[in-house]
Coordinates of C-alpha atoms in Angstrom, one line a residue:
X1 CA 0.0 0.0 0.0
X2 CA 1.2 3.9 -0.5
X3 CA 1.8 6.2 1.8
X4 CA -1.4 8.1 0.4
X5 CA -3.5 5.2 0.3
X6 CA -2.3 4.3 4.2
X7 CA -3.4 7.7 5.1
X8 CA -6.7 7.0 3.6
X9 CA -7.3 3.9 5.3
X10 CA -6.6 6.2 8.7
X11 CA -8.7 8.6 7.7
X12 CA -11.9 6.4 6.6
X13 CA -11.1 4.3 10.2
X14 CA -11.6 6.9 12.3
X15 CA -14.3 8.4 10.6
X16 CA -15.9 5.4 10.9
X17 CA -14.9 5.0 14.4
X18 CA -16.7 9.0 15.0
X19 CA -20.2 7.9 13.2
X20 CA -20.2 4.6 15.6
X21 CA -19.9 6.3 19.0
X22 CA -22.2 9.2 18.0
X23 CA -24.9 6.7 17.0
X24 CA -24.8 5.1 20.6
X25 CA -27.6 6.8 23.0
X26 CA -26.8 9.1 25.4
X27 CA -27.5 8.9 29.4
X28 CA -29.4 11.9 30.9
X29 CA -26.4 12.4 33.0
X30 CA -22.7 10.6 32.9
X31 CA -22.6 7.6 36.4
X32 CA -20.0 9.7 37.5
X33 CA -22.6 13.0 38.7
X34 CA -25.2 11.0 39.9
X35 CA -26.1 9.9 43.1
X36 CA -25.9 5.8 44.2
X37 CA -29.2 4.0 44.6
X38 CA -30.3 3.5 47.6
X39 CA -32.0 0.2 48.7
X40 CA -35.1 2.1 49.4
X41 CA -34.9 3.2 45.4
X42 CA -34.4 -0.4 43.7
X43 CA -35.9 -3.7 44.1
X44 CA -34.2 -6.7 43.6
X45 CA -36.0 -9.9 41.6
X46 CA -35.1 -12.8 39.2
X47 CA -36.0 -14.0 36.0
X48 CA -35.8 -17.5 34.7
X49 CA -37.3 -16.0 31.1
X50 CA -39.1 -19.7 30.7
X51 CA -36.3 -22.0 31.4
X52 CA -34.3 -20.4 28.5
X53 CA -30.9 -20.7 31.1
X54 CA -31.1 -24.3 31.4
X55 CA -29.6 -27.3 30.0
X56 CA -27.3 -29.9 30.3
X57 CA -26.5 -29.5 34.4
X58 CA -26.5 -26.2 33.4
X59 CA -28.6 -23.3 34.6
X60 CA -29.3 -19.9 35.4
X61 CA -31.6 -16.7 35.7
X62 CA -31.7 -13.0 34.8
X63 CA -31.0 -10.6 37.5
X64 CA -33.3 -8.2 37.8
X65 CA -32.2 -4.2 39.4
X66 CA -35.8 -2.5 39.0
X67 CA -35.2 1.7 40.0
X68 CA -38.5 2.1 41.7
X69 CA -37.6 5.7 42.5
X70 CA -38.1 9.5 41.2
X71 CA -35.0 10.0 40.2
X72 CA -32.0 8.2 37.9
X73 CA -29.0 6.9 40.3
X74 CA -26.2 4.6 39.9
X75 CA -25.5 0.8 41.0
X76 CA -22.7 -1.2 41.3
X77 CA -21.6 -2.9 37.6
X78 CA -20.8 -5.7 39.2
X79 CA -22.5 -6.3 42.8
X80 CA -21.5 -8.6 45.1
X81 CA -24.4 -11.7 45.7
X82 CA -24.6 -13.0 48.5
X83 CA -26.6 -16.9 48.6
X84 CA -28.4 -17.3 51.7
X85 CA -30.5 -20.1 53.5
X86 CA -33.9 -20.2 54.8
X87 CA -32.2 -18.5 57.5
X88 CA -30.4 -16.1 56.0
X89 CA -26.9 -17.9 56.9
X90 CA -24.6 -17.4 54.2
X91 CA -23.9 -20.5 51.7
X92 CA -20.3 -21.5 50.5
X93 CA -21.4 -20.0 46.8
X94 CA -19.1 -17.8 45.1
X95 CA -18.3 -15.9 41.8
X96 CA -15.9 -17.7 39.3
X97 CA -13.5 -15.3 38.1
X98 CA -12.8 -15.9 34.2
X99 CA -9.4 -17.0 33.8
X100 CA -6.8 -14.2 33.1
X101 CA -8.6 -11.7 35.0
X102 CA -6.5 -10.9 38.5
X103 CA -7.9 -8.6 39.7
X104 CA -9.9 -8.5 36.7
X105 CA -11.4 -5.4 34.5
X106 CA -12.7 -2.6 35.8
X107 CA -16.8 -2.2 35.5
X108 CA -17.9 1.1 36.4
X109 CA -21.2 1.8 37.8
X110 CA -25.0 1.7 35.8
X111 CA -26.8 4.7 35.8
X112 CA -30.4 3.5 36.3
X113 CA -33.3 6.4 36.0
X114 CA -36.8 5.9 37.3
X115 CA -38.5 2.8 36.2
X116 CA -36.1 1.2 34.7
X117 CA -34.1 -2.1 35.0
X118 CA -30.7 -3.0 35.1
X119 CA -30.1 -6.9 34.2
X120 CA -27.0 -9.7 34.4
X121 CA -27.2 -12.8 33.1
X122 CA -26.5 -15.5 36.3
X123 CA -25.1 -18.7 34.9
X124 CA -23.6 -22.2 37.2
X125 CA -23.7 -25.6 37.2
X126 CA -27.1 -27.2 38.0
X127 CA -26.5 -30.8 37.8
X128 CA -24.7 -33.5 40.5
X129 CA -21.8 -33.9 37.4
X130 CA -18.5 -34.5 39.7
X131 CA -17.0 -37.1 41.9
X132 CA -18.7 -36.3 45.1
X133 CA -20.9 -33.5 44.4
X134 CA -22.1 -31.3 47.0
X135 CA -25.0 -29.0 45.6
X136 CA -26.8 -25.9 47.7
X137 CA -30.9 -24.8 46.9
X138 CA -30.1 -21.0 48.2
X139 CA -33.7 -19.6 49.4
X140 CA -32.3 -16.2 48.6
X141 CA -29.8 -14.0 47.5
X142 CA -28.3 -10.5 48.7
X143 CA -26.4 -7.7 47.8
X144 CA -25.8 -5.2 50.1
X145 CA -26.1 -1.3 48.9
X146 CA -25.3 1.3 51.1
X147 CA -25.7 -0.1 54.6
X148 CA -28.9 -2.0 53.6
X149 CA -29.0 -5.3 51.9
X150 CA -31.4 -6.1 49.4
X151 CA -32.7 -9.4 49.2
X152 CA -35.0 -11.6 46.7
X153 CA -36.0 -15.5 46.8
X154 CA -34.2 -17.8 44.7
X155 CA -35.1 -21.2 43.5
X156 CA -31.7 -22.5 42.1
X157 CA -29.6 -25.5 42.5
X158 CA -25.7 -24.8 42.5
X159 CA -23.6 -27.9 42.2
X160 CA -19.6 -28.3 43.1
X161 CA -16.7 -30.7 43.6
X162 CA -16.9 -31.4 47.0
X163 CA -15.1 -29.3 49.8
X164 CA -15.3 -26.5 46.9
X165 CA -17.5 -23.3 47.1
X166 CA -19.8 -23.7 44.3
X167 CA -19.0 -21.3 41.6
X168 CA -21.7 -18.8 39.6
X169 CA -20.8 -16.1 36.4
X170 CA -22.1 -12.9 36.7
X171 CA -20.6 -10.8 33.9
X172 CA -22.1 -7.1 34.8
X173 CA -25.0 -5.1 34.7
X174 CA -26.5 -3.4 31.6
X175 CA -29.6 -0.8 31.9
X176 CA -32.4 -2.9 30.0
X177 CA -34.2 -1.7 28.0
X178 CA -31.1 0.7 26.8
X179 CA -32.9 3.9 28.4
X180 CA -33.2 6.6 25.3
X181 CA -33.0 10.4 26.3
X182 CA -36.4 12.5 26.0
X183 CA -35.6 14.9 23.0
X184 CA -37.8 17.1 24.8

């Protein structure tokens, strides 16, 4: 290729590059000005969406950040869950950290405005599939915001090696539906 053409190529990329993040929607405010939730502003639920998470001693859920407040705040991208008992006691359940990521990328915070969701996609393993399996029916999960916690039933079955903490993927929250500023 010629230097001409090169610069070209340049040229066309980032224009390209200008188009695609103009076309993405805007927040009403950036994360970074607005105030956190508070658990009196969100409630916490999940979503099985019909059994499309299962399969093969494999399942999982949609979870469900619903902004039941006046006004937009932020959550964390990434909260920490917390499985719990009948009695609240915590279970030996924990997030499975993708290999490669210590400590792992950053996710900042969702900004959530009034009536809307933010969602993550749960997955673990459902079924009794090692040597020795030792499996855990949490009857709810947590996540603490602020000093409250928030707190939701749960009907899964988490299944690990035994002596293991069972292990769950939680990749990060998204606002969903992708909230569209008024023009007005």
């Amino acid at each position: 290729m010629t230097k001409p053409a090169s610069s070209a190529a340049y040229v066309v990329v980032a224009v390209v590059l200008i188009l695609a993040s103009s076309a993405s929607a805007t927040p009403l405010q950036s994360a970074s000005t607005l105030l956190a939730c508070t658990a009196a502003q969100l409630s916490l639920s999940f979503d099985s969406e019909g059994g499309n998470f299962d399969g093969m001693s494999q399942s999982g859920t949609l979870l469900v950040l619903r902004n039941i407040g006046s006004q937009t705040c932020t959550v964390p991208g990434s909260p920490t869950l917390i499985f719990e008992d009948a009695s609240h006691t915590k279970l030996p359940i924990s997030l499975e950290t993708p290999p490669g990521m210590h400590p792992g990328p950053v996710i900042l915070p969702v900004a959530v405005p009034a009536n809307a969701e933010a969602t993550g996609e749960l997955h673990w393993v459902s079924g009794e599939v090692y040597d020795n399996s030792q499996c855990f029916s949490p009857a709810f999960v947590a996540i603490t915001i602020g000093t409250n916690v928030l707190r939701a039933p749960f009907t899964g079955h988490l299944c690990a090696p035994s002596g293991q903490d069972a292990k769950y993927r939680f990749a990060y929250l998204k606002r969903d539906p992708v909230y569209v500023r008024s023009k007005s």
